[in-house]
Short mmCIF file of C-alpha atoms and ligand atoms in Angstrom, two decimals:
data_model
loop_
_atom_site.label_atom_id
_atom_site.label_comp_id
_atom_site.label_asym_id
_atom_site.label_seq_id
_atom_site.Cartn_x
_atom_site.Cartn_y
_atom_site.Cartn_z
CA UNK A 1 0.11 -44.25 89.52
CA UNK A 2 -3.14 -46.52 89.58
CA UNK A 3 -3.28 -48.93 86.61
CA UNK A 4 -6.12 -51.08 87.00
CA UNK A 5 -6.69 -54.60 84.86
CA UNK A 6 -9.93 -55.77 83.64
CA UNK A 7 -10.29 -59.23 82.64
CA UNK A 8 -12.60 -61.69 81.80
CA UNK A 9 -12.81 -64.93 84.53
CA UNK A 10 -14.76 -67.62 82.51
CA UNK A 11 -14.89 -68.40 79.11
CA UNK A 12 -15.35 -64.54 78.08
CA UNK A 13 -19.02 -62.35 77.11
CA UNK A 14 -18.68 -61.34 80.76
CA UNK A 15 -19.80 -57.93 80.08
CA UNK A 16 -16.09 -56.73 80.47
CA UNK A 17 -17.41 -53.87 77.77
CA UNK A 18 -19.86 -52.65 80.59
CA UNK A 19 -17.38 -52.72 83.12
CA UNK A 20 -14.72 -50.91 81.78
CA UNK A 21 -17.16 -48.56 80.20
CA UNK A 22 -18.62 -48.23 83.93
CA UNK A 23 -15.29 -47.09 85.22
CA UNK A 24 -14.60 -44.80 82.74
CA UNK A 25 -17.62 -43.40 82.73
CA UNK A 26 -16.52 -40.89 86.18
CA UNK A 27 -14.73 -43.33 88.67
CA UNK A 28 -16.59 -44.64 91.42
CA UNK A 29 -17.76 -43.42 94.66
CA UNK A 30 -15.14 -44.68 97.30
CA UNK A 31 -12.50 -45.64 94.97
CA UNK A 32 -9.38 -44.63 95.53
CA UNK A 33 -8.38 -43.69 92.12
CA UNK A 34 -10.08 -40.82 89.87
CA UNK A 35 -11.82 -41.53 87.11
CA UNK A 36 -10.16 -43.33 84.25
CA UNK A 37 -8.21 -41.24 81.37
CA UNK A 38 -6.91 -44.00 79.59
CA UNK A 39 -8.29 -47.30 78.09
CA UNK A 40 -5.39 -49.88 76.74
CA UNK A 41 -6.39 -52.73 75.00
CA UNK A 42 -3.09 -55.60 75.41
CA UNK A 43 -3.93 -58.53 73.75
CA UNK A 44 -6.04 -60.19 70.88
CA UNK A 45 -7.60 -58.06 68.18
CA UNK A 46 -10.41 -58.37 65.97
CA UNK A 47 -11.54 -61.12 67.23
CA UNK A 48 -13.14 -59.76 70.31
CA UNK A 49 -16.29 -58.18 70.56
CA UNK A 50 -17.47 -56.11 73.07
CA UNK A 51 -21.23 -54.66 73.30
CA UNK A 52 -21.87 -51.60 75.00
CA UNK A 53 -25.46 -49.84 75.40
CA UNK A 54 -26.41 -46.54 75.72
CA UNK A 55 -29.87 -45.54 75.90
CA UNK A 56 -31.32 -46.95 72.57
CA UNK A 57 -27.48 -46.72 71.04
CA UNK A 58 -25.22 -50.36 70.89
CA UNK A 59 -21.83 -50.18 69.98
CA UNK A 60 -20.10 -53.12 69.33
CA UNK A 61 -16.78 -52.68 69.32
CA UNK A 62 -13.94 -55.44 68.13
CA UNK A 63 -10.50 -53.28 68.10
CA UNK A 64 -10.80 -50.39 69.77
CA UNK A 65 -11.08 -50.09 73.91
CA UNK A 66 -14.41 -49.33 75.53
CA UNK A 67 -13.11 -46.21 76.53
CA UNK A 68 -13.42 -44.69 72.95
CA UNK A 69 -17.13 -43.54 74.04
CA UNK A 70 -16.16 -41.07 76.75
CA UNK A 71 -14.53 -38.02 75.42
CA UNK A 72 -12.15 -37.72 78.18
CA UNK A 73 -10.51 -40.89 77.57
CA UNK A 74 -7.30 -41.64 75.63
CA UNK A 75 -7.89 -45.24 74.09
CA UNK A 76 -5.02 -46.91 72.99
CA UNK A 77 -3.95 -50.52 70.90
CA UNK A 78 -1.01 -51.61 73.02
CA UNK A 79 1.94 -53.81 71.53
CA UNK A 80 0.60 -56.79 72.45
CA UNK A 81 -2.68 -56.48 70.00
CA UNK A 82 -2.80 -57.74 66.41
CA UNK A 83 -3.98 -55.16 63.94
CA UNK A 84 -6.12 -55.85 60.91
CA UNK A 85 -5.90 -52.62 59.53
CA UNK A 86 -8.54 -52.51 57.38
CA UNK A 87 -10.92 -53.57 60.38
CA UNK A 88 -9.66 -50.73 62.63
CA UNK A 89 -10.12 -48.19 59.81
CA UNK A 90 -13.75 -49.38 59.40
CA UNK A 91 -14.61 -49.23 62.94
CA UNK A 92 -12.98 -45.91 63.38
CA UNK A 93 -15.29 -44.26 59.91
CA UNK A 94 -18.26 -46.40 61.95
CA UNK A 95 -17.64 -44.93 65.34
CA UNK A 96 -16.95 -41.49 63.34
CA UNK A 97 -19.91 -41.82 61.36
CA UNK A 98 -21.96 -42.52 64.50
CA UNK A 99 -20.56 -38.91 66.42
CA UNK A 100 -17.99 -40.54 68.74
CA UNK A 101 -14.23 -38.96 67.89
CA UNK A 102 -11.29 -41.39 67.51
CA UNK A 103 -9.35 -38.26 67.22
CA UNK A 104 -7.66 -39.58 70.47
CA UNK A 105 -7.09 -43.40 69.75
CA UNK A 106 -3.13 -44.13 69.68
CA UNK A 107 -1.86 -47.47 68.27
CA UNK A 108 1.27 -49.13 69.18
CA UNK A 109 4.47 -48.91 66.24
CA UNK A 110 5.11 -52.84 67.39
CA UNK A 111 1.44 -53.78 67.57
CA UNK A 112 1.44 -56.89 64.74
CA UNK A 113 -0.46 -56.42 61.78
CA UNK A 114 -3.25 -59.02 60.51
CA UNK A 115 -2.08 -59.90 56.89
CA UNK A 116 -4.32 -61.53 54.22
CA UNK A 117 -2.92 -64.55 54.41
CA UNK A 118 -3.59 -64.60 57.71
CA UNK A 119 -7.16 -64.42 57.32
CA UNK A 120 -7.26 -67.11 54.51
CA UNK A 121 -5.25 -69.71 56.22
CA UNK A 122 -7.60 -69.17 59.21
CA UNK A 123 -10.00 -70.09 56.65
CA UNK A 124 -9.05 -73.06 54.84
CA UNK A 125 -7.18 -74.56 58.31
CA UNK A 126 -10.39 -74.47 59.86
CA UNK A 127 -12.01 -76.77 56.76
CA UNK A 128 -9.23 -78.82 56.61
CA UNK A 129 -8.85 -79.36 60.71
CA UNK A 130 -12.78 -80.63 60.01
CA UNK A 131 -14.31 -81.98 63.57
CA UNK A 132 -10.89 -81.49 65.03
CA UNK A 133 -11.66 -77.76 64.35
CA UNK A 134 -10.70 -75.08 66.86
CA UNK A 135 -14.10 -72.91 66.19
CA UNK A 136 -11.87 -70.03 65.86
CA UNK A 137 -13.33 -66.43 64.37
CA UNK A 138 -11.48 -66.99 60.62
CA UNK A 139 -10.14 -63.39 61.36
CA UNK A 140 -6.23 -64.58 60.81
CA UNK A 141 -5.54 -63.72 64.70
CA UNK A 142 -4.02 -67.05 65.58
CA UNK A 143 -1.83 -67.09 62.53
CA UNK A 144 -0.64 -63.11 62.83
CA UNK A 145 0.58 -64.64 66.66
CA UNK A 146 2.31 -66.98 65.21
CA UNK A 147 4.25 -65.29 62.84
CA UNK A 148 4.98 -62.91 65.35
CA UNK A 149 6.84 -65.66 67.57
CA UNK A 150 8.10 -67.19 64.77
CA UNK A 151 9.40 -63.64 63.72
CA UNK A 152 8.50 -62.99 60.08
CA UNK A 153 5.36 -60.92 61.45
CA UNK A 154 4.79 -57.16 59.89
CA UNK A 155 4.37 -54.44 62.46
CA UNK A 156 2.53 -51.11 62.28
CA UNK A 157 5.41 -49.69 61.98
CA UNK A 158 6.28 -51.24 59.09
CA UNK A 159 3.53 -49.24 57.33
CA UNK A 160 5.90 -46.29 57.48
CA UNK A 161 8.72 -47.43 55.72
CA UNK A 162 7.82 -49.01 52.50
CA UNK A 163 10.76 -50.78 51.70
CA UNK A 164 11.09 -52.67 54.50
CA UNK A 165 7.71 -53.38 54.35
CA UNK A 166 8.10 -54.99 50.60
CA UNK A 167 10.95 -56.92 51.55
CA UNK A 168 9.34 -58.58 55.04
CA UNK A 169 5.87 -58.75 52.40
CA UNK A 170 8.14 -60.29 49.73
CA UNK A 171 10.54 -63.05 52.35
CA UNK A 172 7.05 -63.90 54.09
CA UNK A 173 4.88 -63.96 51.00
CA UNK A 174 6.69 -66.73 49.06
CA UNK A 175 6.36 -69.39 51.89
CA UNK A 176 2.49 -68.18 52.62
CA UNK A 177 1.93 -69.20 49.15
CA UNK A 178 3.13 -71.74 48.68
CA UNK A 179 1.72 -73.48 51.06
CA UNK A 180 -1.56 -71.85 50.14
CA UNK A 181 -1.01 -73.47 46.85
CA UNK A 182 0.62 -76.79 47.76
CA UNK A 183 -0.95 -78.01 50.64
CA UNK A 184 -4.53 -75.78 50.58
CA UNK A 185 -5.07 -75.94 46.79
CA UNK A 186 -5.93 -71.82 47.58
CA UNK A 187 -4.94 -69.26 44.65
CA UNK A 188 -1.70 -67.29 45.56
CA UNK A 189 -2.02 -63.68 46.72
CA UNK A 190 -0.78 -60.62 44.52
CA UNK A 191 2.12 -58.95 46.16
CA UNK A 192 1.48 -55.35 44.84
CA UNK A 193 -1.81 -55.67 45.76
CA UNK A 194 -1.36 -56.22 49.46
CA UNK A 195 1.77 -53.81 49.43
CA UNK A 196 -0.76 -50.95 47.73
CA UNK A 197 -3.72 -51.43 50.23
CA UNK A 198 -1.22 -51.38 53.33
CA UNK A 199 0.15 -48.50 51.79
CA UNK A 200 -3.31 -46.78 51.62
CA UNK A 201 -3.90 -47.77 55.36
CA UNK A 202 -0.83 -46.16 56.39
CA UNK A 203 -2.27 -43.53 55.14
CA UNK A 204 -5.30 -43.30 57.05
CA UNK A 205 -3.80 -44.68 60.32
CA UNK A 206 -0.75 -42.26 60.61
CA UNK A 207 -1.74 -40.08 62.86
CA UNK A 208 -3.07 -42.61 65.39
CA UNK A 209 0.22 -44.23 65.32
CA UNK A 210 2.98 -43.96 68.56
CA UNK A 211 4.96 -45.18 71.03
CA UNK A 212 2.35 -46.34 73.74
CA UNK A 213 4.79 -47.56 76.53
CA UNK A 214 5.85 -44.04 76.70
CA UNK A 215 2.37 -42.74 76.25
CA UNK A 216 1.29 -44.81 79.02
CA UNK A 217 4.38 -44.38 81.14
CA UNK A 218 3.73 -40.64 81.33
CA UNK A 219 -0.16 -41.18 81.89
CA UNK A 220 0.77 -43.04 84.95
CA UNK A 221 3.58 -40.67 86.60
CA UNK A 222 1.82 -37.93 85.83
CA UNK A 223 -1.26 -39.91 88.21
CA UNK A 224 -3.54 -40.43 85.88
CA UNK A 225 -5.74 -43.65 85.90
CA UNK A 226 -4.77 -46.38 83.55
CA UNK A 227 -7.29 -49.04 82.86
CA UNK A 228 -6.19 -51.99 80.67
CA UNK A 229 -8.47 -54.08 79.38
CA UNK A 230 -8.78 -57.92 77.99
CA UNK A 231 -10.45 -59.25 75.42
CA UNK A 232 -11.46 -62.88 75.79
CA UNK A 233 -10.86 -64.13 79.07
CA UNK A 234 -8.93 -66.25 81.44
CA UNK A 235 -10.05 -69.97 80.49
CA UNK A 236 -9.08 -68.81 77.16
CA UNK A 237 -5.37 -67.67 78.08
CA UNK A 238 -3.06 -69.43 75.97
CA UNK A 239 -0.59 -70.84 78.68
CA UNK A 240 -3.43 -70.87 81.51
CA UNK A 241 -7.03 -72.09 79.48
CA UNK A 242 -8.23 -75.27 78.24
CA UNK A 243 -5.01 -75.72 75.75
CA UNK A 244 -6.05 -76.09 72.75
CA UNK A 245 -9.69 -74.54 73.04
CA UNK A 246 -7.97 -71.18 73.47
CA UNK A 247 -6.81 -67.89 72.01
CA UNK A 248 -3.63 -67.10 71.04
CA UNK A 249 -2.75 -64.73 73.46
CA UNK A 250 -2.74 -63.87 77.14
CA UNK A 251 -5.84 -61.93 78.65
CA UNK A 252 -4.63 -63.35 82.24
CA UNK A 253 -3.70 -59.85 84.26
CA UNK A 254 0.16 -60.54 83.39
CA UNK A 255 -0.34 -60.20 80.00
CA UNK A 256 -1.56 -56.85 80.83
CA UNK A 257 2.26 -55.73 81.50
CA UNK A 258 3.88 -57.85 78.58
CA UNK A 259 1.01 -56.47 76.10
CA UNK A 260 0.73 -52.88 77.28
CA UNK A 261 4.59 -52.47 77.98
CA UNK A 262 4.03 -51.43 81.87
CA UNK A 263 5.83 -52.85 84.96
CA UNK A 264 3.83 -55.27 87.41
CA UNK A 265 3.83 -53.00 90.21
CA UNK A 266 1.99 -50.25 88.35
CA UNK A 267 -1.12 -52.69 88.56
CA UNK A 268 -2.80 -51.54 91.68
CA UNK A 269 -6.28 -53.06 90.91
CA UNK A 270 -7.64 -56.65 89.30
CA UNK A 271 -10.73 -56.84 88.66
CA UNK A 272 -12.01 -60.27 87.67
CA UNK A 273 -15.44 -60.07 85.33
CA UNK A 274 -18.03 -63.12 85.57
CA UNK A 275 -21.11 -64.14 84.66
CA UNK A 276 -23.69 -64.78 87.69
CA UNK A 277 -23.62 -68.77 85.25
CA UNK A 278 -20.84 -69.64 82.40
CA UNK A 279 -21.26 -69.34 78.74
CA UNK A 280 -18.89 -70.65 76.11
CA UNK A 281 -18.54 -69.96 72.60
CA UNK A 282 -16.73 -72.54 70.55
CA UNK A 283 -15.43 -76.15 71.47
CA UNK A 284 -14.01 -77.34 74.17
CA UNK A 285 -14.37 -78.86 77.84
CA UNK A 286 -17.53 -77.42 80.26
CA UNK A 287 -18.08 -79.10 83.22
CA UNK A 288 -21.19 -77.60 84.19
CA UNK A 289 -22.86 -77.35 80.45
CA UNK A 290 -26.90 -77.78 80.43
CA UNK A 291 -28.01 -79.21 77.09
CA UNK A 292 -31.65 -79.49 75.66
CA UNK A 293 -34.73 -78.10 77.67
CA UNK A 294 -32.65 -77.08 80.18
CA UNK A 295 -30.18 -74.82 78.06
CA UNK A 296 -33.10 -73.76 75.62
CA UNK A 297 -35.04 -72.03 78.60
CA UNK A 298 -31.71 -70.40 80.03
CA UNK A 299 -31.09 -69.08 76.06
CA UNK A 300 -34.63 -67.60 76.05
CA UNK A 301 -34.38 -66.04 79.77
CA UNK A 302 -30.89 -64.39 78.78
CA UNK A 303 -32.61 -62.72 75.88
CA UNK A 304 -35.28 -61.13 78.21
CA UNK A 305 -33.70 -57.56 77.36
CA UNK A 306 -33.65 -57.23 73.85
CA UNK A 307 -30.49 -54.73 73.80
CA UNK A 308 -28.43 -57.53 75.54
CA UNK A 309 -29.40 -60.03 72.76
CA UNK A 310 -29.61 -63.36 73.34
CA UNK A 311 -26.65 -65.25 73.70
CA UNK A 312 -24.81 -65.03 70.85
CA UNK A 313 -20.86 -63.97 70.66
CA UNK A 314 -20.54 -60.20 69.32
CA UNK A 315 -17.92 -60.94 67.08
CA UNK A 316 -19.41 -64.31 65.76
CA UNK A 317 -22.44 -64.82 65.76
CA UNK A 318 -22.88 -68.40 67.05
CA UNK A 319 -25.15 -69.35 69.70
CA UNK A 320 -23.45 -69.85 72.99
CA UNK A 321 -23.21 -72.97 74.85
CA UNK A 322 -24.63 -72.45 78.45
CA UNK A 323 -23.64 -73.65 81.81
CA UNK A 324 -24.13 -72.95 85.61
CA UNK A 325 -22.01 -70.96 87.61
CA UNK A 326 -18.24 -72.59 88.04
CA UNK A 327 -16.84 -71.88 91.99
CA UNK A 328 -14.22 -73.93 91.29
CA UNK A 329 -12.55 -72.58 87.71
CA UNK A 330 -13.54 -68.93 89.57
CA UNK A 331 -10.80 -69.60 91.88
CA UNK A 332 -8.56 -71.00 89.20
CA UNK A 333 -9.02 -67.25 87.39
CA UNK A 334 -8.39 -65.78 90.88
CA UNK A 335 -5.27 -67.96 91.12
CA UNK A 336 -3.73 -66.72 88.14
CA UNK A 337 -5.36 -63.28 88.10
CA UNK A 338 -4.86 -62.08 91.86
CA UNK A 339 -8.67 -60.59 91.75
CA UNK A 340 -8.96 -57.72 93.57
CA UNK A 341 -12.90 -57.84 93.36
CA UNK A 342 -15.29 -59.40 91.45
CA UNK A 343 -18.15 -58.05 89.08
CA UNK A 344 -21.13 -60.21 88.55
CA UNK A 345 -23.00 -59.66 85.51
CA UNK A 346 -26.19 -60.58 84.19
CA UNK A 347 -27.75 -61.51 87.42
CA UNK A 348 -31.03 -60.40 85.89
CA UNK A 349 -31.29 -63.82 83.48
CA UNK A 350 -31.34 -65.81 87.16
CA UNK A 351 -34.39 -64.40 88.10
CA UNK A 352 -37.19 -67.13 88.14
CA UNK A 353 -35.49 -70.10 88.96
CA UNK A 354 -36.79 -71.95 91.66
CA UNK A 355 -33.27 -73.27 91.93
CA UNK A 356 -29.80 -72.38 91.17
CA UNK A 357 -27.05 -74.98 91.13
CA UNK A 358 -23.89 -73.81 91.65
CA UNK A 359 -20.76 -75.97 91.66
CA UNK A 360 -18.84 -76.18 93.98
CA UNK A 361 -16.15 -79.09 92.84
CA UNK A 362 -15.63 -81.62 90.53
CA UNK A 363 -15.96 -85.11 90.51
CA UNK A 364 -13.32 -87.51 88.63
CA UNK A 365 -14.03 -91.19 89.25
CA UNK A 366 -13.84 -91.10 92.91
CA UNK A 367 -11.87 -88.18 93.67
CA UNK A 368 -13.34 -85.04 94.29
CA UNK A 369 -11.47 -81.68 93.31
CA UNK A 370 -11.94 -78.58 95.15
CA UNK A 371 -9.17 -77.06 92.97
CA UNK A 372 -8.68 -76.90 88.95
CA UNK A 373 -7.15 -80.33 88.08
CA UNK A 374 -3.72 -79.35 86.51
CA UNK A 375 -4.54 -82.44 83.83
CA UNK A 376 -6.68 -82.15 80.59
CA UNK A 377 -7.67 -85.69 80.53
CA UNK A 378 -9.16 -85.16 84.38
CA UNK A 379 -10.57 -81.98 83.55
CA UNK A 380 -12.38 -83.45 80.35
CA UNK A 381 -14.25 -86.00 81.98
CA UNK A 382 -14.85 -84.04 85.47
CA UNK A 383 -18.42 -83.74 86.82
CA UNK A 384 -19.36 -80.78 88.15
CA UNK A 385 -20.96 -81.18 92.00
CA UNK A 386 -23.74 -78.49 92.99
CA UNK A 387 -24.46 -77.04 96.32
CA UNK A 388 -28.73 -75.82 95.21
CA UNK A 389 -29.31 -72.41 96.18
CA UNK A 390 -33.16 -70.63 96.53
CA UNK A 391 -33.64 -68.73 93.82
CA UNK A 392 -35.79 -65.47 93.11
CA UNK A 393 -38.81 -64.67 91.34
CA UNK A 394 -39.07 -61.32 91.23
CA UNK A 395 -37.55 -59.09 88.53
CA UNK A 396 -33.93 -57.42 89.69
CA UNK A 397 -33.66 -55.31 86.84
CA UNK A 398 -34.95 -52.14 87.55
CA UNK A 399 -33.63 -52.55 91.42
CA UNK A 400 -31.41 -49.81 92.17
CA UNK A 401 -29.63 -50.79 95.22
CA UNK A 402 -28.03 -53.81 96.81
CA UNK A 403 -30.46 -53.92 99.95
CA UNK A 404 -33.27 -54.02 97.67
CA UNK A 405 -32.66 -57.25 95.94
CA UNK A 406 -34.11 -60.23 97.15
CA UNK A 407 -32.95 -61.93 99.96
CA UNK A 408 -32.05 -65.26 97.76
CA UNK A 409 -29.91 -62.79 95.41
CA UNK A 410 -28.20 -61.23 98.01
CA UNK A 411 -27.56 -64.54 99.24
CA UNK A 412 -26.56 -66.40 96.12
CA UNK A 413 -24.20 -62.93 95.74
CA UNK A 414 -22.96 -63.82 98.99
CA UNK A 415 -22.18 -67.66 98.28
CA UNK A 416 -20.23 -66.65 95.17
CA UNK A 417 -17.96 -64.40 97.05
CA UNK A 418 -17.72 -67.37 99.99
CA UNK A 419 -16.85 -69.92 97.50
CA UNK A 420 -14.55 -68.01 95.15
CA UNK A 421 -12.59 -66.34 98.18
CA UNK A 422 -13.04 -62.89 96.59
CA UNK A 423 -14.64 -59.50 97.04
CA UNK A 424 -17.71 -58.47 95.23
CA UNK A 425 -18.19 -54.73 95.34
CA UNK A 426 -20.66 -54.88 91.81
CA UNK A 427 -23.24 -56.50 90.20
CA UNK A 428 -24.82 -55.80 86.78
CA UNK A 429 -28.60 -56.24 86.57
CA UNK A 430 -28.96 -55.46 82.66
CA UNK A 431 -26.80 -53.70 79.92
CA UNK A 432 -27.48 -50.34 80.59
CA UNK A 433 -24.94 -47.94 83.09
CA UNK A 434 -27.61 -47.77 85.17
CA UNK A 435 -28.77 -50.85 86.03
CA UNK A 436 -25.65 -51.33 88.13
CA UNK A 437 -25.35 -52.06 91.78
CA UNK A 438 -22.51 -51.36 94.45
CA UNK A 439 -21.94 -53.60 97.15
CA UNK A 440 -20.05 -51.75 100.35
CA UNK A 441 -17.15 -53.22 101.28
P1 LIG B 501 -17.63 -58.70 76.74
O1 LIG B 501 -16.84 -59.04 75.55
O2 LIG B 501 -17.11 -59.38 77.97
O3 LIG B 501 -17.77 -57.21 76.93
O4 LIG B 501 -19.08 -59.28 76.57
P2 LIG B 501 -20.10 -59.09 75.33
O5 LIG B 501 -20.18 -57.68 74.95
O6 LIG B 501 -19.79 -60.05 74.28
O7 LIG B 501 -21.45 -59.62 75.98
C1 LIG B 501 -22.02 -59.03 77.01
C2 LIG B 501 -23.46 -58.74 76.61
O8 LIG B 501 -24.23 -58.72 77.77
C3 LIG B 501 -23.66 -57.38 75.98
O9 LIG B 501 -24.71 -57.45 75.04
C4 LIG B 501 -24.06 -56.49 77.16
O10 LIG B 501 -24.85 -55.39 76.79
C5 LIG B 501 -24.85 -57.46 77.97
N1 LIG B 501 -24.80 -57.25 79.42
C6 LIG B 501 -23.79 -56.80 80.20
N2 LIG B 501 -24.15 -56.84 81.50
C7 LIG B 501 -25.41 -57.34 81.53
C8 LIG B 501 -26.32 -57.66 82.59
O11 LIG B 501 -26.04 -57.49 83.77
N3 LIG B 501 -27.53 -58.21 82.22
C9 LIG B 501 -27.87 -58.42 80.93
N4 LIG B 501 -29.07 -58.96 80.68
N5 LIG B 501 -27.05 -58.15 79.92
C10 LIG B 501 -25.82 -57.62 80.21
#
């Protein structure tokens, strides 16, 4: 029963969409598993974005798993993902529209649903929070989270039952607006209005709609290969990343069980996704940020390759801040991941520097930390330290194999693993499937 977990070990835009497309594309030569028949997203929702390319065709996909492409493969919307419904009916006519069947996609009864009022007390939060801000994605994810824990969510299975869905809509609705009103100055939102559109979803989304655990369950006695897969990533984890610069959920591998409804010892495989440096999206603390020159020449070297766009986040848009590679918060993701191996992506932006700092701990006054300091005020105001490594100058994208990359990439490939303590068995030299190489073990 292999389940394997894909997750994200920086600040997320790892290319997790290329990996787990990658896998599920036929397996891999060597592994021990077959390829993989089903694709479980277990956390987040809309407010991902993954980018996958084929041939002249991106597909950017914010709800439903990578896996959706491949015709073999079952995707499914585990528990632990919040559904906007109207979003997942848009990207299914979009997927539809663009010949890929979602015929197969299954969706979780207990996944949470993304209400309205979600969305517009993302909104006005943000514009009241001003610079204290969180950056988030205004797509209601953080408040559909907390309404789950606070229990006066709405579940997909709610859709089914209309009365129950009108009373939770009617208990909930009152308090949503009044504060709306009282403390946002926002208009109120219509009751039969909501209660008609999520009645028209149900409609639509009905036959996607099932028990996943059991789903997935039977997927993995009967053998077949489960991949789950994060959005976000680990320095975003809600208990584990830079509180409150975060999501509101758990892409650390353990979430993987709570979100998906599977046992820990079905996980047979971690992969941990990085970038070959560290991007960010948003606010928060980044030891190893560049700024000015130095961050406008990395920006214009990532966007090289048109099809992997410059570095902007798929699902919003906004320019992300850029840093160097990060040994130290790599083995903070392996701590709380348990990486089996690591991917590096986007080793092809490298190419041309002269130099490439990579750090290798922090500095706090005088102390020195080899290891993720457990406080945010020490983490805030940490230098980053950088061992220099040769870089390349020729152009790694088009190399097919391991052995014929340049001595300083195999190298810096080499440090990474040295550094961060874990295997790397791939590295990504572009967006396409192709431009993919193994490393033997
Ligand atoms: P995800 O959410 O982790 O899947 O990441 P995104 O989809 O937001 O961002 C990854 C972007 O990088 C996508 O546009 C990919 O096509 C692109 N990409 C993935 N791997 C590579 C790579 O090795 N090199 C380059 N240049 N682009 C890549």
């Amino acid at each position: 029963m292999p389940a394997t977990v894909v997750v994200g070990a920086q600040w997320g835009d790892e290319g997790k969409g290329k990996v787990t497309d990658l896998l599920a594309q036929s397996g891999e030569r060597g592994a021990a598993e077959g390829p993989v028949e089903v694709v479980v997203r277990y956390q987040g929702g809309d407010n991902a974005g993954h980018t996958i390319v084929v041939g002249d065709d991106v597909y950017k996909l914010n709800l439903i798993p990578s896996g959706v492409l491949h015709p073999h493969i079952t995707p499914v919307i585990g528990n632990g993902v919040v559904v906007n419904p109207h979003r997942l009916i848009e990207e299914i006519d979009e997927l539809e529209a663009r010949g890929i069947s979602c015929a197969k996609l299954r969706v979780s009864g207990n996944a949470h649903l993304v209400m309205p009022y979600h969305i517009e007390l993302d909104k006005v939060k943000e514009r009241y929070l001003g610079k204290n801000r969180l950056d988030t994605t205004k797509r209601g994810i953080g408040y559909a989270f907390a309404d789950k824990a606070m229990r006066v969510g709405l579940r997909v299975q709610d859709l089914f039952d209309r009365k129950i869905f009108e009373e939770k809509l009617d208990f909930v609705l009152k308090e949503k607006n009044a504060i709306l009103a009282k403390i946002y100055g926002s208009l109120p939102f219509d009751q039969g209005k909501i209660a008609a559109d999520y009645m028209a979803y149900a409609e639509r989304l009905k036959p996607y709609v099932t028990d996943t655990t059991v789903f997935i369950h039977e997927a993995l006695r009967e053998g077949r290969h489960v991949l789950l897969e994060g959005a976000q990533a680990t320095l975003l984890d809600l208990d584990h990343g830079t509180y409150p610069f975060v999501t509101s959920s758990n892409p650390v591998a353990g979430g993987a069980c709570v979100g998906a409804g599977i046992a820990p010892r079905d996980i047979t495989r971690v992969i941990g996704v990085a970038k070959a440096y560290i991007t960010r999206v948003g606010a928060g603390p980044f030891p190893t940020e560049i700024h000015g020159a130095e961050a406008e020449d990395m920006l214009e070297r990532s966007g090289r390759d048109a099809r992997a766009g410059i570095e902007f986040g798929t699902r919003t848009g906004r320019l992300r801040r850029l840093g160097w590679f990060d040994a130290v918060l790599l083995r903070y993701a392996d701590r709380l991941n348990g990486f089996t191996e690591l991917v590096i992506t986007k080793m092809d932006v490298l190419s041309g520097y002269a130099e490439l700092p990579v750090c290798t701990e922090y500095m706090y006054g005088d102390e020195r930390y080899k290891e993720f300091p457990a406080h945010q005020s020490v983490f805030h105001h940490c230098e980053a330290v950088y061992e220099r490594l040769k870089g390349w100058n020729a152009d790694i994208s088009k190399v097919l194999t391991a052995d014929e990359m340049p001595k300083e990439a195999r190298a810096f490939v080499e440090f990474l693993e040295m550094q961060t303590g874990v295997p790397i068995r791939i590295v990504s030299v572009g967006p396409e499937r192709e431009q993919t190489l193994r490393i033997a073990a």
